[in-house]
Coordinates of C-alpha atoms and ligand atoms in Angstrom, one line a residue:
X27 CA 46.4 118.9 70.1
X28 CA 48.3 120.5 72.9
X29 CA 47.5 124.6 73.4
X30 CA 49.3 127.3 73.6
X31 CA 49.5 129.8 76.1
X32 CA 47.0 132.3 73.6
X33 CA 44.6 129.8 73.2
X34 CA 44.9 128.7 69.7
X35 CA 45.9 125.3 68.8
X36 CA 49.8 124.5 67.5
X37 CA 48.2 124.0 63.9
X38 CA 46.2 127.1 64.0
X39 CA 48.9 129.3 64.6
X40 CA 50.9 127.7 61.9
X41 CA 47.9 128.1 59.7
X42 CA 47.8 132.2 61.2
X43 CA 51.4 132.5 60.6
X44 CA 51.1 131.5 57.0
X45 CA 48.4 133.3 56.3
X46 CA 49.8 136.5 58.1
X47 CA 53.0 136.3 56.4
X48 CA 52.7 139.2 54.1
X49 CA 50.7 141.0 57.3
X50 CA 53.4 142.8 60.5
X51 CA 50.1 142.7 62.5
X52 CA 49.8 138.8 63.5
X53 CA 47.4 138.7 66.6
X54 CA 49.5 136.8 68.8
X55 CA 53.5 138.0 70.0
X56 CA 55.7 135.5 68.0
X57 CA 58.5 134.8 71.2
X58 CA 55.1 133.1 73.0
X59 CA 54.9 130.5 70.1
X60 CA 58.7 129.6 71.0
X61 CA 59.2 129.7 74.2
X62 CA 56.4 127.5 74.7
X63 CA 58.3 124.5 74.1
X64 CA 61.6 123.2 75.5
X65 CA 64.9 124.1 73.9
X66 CA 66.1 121.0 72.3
X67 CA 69.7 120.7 72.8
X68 CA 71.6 117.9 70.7
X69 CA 74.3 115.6 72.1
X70 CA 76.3 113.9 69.6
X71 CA 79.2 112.5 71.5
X72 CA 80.6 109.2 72.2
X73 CA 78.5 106.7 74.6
X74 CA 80.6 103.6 73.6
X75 CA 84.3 103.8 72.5
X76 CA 87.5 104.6 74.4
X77 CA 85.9 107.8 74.4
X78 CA 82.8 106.6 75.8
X79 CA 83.3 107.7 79.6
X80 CA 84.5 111.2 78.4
X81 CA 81.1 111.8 76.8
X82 CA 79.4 110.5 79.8
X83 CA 81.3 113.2 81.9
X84 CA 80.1 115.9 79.8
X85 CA 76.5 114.8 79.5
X86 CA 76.4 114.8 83.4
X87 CA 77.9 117.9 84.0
X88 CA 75.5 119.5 81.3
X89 CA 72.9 117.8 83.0
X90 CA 74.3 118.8 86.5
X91 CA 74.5 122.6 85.2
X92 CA 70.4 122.5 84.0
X93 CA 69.6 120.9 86.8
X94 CA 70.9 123.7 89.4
X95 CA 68.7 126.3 87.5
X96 CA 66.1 124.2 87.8
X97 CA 65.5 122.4 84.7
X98 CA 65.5 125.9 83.0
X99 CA 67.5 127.9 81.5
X100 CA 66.1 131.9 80.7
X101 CA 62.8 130.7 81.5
X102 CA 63.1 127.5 79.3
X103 CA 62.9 123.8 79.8
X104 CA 65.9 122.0 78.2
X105 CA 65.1 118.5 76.4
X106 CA 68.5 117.1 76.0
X107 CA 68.0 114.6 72.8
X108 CA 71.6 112.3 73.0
X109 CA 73.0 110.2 70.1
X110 CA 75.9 107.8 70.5
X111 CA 78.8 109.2 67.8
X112 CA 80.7 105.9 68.5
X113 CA 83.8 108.2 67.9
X114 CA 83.2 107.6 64.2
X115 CA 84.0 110.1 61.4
X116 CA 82.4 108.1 59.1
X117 CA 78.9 107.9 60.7
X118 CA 78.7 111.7 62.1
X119 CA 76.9 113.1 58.6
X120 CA 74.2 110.9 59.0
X121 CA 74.0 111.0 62.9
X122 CA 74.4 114.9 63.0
X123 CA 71.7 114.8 60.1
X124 CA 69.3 113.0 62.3
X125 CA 69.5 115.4 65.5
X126 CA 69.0 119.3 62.8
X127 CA 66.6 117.6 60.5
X128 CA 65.3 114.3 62.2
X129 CA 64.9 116.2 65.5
X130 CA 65.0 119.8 65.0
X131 CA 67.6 120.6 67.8
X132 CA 67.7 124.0 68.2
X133 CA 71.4 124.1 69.8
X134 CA 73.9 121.1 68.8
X135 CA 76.8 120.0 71.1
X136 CA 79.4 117.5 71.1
X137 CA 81.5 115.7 69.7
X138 CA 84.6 114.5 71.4
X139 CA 86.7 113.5 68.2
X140 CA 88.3 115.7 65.9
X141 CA 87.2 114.0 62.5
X142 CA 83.8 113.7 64.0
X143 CA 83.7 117.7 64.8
X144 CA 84.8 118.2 61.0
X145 CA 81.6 116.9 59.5
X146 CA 79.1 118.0 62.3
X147 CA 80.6 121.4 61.8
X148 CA 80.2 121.3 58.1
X149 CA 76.5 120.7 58.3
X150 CA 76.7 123.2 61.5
X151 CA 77.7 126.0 58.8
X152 CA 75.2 124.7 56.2
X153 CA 72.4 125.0 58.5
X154 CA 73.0 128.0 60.4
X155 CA 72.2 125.9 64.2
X156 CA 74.0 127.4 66.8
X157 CA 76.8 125.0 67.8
X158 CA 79.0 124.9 70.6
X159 CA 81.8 122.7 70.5
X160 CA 82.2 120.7 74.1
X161 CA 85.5 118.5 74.0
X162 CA 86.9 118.3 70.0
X163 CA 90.0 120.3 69.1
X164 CA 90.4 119.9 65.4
X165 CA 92.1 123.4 64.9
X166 CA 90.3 124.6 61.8
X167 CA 87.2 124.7 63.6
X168 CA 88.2 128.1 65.0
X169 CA 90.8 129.1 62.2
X170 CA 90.1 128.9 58.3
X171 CA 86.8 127.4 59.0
X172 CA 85.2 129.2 62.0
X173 CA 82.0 130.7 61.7
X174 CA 79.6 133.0 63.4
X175 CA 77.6 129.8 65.0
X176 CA 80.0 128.0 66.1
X177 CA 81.8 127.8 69.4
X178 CA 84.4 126.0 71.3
X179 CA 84.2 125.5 74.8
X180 CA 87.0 123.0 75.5
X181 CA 90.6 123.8 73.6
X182 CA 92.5 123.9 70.2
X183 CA 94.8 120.6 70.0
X184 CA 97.6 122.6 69.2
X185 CA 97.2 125.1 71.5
X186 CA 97.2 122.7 74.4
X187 CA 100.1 121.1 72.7
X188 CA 102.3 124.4 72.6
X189 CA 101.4 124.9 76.0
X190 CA 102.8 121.3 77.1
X191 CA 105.8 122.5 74.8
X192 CA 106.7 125.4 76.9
X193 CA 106.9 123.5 79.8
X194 CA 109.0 121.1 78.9
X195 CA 111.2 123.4 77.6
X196 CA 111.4 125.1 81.5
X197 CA 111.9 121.4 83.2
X198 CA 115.3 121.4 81.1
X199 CA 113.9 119.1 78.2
X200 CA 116.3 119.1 75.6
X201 CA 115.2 116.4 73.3
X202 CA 111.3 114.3 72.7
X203 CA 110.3 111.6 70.9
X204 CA 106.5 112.0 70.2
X205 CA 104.4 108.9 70.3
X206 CA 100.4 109.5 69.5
X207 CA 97.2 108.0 67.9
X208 CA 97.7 108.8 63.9
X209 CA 94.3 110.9 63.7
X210 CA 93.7 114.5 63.3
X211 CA 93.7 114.8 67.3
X212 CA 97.4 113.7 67.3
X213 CA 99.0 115.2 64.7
X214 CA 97.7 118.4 65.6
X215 CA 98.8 118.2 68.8
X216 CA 102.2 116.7 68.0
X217 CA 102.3 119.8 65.8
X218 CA 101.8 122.3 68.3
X219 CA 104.1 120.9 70.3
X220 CA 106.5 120.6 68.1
X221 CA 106.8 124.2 66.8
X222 CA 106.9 125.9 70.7
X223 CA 109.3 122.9 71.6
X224 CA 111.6 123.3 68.5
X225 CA 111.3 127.3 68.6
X226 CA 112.7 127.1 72.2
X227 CA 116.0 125.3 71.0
X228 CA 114.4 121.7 71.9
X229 CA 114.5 118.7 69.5
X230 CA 112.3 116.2 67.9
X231 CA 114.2 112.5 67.9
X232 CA 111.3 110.8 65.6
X233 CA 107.5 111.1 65.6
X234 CA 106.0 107.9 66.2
X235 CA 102.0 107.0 65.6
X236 CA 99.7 104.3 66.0
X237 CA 96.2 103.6 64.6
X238 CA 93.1 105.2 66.3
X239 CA 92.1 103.4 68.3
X240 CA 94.7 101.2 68.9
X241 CA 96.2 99.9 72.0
X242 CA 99.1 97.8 70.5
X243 CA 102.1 100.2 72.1
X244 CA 105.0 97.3 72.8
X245 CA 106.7 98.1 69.4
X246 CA 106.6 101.5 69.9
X247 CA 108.0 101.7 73.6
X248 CA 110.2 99.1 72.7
X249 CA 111.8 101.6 69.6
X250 CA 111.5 104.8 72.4
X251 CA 113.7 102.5 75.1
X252 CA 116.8 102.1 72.3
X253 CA 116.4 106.0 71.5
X254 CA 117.1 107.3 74.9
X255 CA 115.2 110.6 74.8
X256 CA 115.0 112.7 77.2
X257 CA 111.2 112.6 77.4
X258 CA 108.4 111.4 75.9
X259 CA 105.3 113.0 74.9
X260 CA 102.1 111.6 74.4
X261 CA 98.5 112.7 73.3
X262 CA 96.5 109.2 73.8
X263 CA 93.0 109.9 76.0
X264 CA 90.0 107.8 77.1
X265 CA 90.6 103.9 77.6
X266 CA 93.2 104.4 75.2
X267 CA 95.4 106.5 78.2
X268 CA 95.0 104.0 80.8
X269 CA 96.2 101.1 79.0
X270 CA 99.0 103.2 77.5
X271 CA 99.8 104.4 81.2
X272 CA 99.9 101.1 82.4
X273 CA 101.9 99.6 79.6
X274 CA 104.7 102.4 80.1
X275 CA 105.2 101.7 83.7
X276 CA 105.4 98.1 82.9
X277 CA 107.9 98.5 79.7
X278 CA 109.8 100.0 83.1
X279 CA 110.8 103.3 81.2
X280 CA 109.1 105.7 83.7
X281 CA 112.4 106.2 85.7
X282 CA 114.7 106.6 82.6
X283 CA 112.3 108.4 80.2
X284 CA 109.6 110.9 81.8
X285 CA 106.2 110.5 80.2
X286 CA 104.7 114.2 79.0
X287 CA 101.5 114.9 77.4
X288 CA 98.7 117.3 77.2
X289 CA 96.5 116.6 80.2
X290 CA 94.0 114.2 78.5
X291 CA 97.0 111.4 79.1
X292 CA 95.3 111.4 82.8
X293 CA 92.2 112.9 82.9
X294 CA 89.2 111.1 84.1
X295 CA 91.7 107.7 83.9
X296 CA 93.7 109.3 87.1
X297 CA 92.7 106.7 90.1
X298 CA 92.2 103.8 87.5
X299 CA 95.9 104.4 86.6
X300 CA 96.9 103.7 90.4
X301 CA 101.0 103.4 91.0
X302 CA 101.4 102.9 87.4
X303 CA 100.7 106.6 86.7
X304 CA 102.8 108.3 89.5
X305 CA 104.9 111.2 87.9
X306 CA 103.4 111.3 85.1
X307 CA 103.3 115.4 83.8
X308 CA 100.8 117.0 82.1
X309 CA 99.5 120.6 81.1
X310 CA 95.9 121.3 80.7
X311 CA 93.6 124.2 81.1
X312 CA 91.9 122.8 84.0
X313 CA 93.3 120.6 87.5
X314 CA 91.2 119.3 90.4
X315 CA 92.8 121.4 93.0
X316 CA 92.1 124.6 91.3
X317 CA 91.8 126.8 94.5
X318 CA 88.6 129.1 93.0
X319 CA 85.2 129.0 94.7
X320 CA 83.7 127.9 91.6
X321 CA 85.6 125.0 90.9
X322 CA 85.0 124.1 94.6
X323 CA 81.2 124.5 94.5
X324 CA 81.6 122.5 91.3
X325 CA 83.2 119.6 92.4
X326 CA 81.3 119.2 95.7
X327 CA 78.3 119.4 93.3
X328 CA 79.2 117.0 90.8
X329 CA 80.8 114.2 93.5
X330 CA 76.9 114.3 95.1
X331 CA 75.5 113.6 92.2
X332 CA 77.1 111.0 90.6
X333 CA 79.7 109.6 93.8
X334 CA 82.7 110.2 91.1
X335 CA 85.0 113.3 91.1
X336 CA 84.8 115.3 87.7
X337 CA 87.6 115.8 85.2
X338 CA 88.4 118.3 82.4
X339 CA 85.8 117.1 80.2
X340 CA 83.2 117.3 82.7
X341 CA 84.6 121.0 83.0
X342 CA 83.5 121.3 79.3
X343 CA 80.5 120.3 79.5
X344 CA 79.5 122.6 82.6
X345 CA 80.9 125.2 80.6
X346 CA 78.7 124.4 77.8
X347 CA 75.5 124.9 79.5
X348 CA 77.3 127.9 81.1
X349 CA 78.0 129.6 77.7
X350 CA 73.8 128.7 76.5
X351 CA 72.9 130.2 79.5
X352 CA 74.1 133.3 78.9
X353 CA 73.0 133.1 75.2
X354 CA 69.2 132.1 75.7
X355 CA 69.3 135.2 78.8
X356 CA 70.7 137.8 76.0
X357 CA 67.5 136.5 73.6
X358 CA 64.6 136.4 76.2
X359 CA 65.1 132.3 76.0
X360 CA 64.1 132.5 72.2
X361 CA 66.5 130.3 71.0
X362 CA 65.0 130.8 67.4
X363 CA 67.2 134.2 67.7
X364 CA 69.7 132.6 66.2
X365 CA 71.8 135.7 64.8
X366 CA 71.5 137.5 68.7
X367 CA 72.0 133.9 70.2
X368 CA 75.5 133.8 68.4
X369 CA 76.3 137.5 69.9
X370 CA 75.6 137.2 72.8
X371 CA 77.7 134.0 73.4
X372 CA 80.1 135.6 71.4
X373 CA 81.1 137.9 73.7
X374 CA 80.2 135.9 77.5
X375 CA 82.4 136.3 80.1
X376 CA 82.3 134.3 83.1
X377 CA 84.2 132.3 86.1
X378 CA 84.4 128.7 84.8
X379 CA 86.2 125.8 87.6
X380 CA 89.0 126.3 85.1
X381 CA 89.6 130.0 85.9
X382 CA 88.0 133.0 83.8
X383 CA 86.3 132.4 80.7
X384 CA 86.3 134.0 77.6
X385 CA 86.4 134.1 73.8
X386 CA 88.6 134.6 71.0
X387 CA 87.2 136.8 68.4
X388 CA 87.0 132.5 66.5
X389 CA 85.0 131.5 69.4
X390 CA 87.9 129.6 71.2
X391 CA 88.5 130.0 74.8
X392 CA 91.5 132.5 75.8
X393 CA 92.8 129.9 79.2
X394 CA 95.0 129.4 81.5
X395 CA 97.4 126.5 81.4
X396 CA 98.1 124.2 84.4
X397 CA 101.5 121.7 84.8
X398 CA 100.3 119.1 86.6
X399 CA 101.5 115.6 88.3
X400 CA 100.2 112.7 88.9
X401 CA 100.2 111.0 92.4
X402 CA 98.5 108.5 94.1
X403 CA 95.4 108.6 91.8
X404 CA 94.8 112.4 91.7
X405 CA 96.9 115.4 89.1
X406 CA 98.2 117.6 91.7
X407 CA 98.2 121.1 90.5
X408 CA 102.1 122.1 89.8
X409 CA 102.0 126.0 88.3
X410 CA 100.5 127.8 85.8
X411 CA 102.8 127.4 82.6
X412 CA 101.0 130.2 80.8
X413 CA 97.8 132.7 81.0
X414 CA 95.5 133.4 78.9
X415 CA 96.9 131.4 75.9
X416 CA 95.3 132.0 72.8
X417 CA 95.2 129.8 69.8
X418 CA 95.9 131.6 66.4
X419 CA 93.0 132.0 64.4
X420 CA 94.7 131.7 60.8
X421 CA 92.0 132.2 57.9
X422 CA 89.4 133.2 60.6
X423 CA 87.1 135.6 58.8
X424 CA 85.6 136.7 61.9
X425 CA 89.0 137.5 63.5
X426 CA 89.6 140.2 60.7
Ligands
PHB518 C1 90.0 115.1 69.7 O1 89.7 114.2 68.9 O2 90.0 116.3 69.3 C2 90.2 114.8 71.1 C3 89.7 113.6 71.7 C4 89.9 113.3 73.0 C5 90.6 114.2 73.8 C6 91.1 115.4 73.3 C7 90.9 115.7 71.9 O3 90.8 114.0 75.1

């Protein structure tokens, strides 16, 4: 039996605790019992999939971020425990089930799918953990069903969506068809788009979808070449993006019909993409050539360790670890603080590579919003389309 710091064995300090529970006076300080142990963080995000290299990006980066501070943060050691989501709704309540009552996390993470982030965040609310979203935008999760332990690191669908909206509205847009994965993800984002778009004078020519995860898109460029919009726009993301970017350029529409989308169309896909990606536009809350000394630092940082450049989602996951950080300092590193964890995150301010960070009274990041274009294999920073966009935070309790 391993000992603590006082002395006693693990079990005999259980055994004191129980006894003592009636008693204020136990003989040892409870935070020593705690902090004795690593903080176990949980990772349920997508290791195989067309999502899989966007939950590799954030692993590192939250890896990366630990590993500056020297394997601790506020004094602790953090044992990352990581399970595979698959990007599957379906196997999330059992999976997420596994890391709070299998393994005891004391902090959960992930996912990057909407419908996944639903049902961790159900049994998120139902078990008090503290849980910080790191790539999922499924907008209730910081409208009618945000909560005090919940977080969001990364972005509301819609509110990226909007964001792209407005843009495309000052390029002279007039009319879009959307074309997008039929999943929460999507629709959402087709939604948000949608309403800033159509509020601006712009109009929708037909919404088209496709399974998740599909990558059968000849029927559907085919129908967008005999529409003749005057843009595209697109939320597809992972695997999914480069064969969609690649299969545009080839249906030879590029020139006729610009291809739009929230900045997940090229993230992390950008080099792979090659020719076939060149003028594609984007808006997103983060670009590589952010010129801040923190996104430099960053991206020097992240190229050393793993030879590959990050991308937004690698952004999120720094974040992530940024955001716990300045939780386990505001509780001494007793992440069994849960109530003053959850404040202090609550209200953390700090320079992300994305620009400033901070939260929405829902827990979703107030950001800037970057038009971006692809060439040659890297999104080249275009202007800030909007600052410090928030999302709305309809039916948020904690907004009131
Ligand atoms: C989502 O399912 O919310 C999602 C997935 C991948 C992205 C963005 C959003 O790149």
């Amino acid at each position: 039996m391993p000992k603590t710091g006082s002395g006693l064995s693990r079990r005999n300090l259980l055994m004191l605790a129980g006894a003592g529970a009636t008693s204020l006076a136990l003989p040892f300080p409870r935070p020593a019992i705690a902090q004795s142990k690593p903080v176990k963080v949980g990772l349920l995000l997508p290791y195989s999939g067309t999502y899989a290299q966007l939950g590799e990006a954030i692993t590192r980066a939250m890896e990366l971020y630990v590993k500056q501070q020297g394997g601790k943060l506020a004094g602790r050691e953090i044992d990352f425990v990581k399970v595979d989501s698959e990007a599957s709704p379906p196997k999330a309540p059992k999976l997420t089930t596994k890391l709070v009552e299998g393994e005891k996390v004391d902090v959960l993470t992930g996912p990057v799918h909407s419908g996944v982030a639903m049902a961790m965040s159900k049994i998120a609310r139902e078990t008090g953990v503290p849980t910080i979203i790191s790539n999922a935008g499924a907008n209730d999760l910081t409208r009618r069903l945000c909560a005090k332990n919940i977080f969001r690191t990364s972005f509301g669908n819609s509110q990226v969506g909007a964001a792209t909206g407005m843009a495309m509205l000052e390029a002279g847009i007039k009319n879009a068809v959307t074309f997008t994965w039929k999943y929460a993800a999507g629709a959402q984002s087709v939604a948000g788009f949608s309403r800033a778009f159509t509020q601006g004078g712009g109009k929708i020519v037909k919404d088209i979808t496709v399974p998740f995860p599909t990558v059968e898109f000849q029927a559907a460029l085919a129908e967008i070449a005999s529409l003749k919009p005057d843009a595209v726009y697109s939320f597809y993301a992972g695997g999914g993006a480069l064969k969609y970017i690649k299969d545009y350029a080839a249906a030879n529409l590029k020139a006729s019909i610009p291809l739009w989308g929230p900045g997940f169309l090229t993230d992390g896909i950008e080099a792979k993409a090659g020719k076939a990606g060149d003028g594609v536009k984007t808006v997103l809350h983060y670009v590589d050539d952010l010129d801040n000394p923190e996104n430099k630092a960053f991206r020097a940082a992240f190229k050393e360790a793993y030879e590959i450049w990050p991308d937004v989602y690698a952004v999120q996951g720094w974040d992530t670890m940024h955001l716990l950080d300045v939780g386990l300092q505001g509780v001494g590193g007793d992440a069994g603080k849960r109530d003053e964890l959850n404040a202090a995150m609550a209200k953390a301010e700090f320079k992300s590579p994305r620009g400033p960070f901070r939260l929405s009274p829902a827990h979703q990041p107030i950001q800037n919003f970057y038009l971006r274009e692809l060439k040659d294999g890297s999104n080249v920073y275009i202007k800030t389309v909007v600052e410090g966009l928030e999302d709305s935070m309809t039916g948020c309790r904690l907004a009131s």
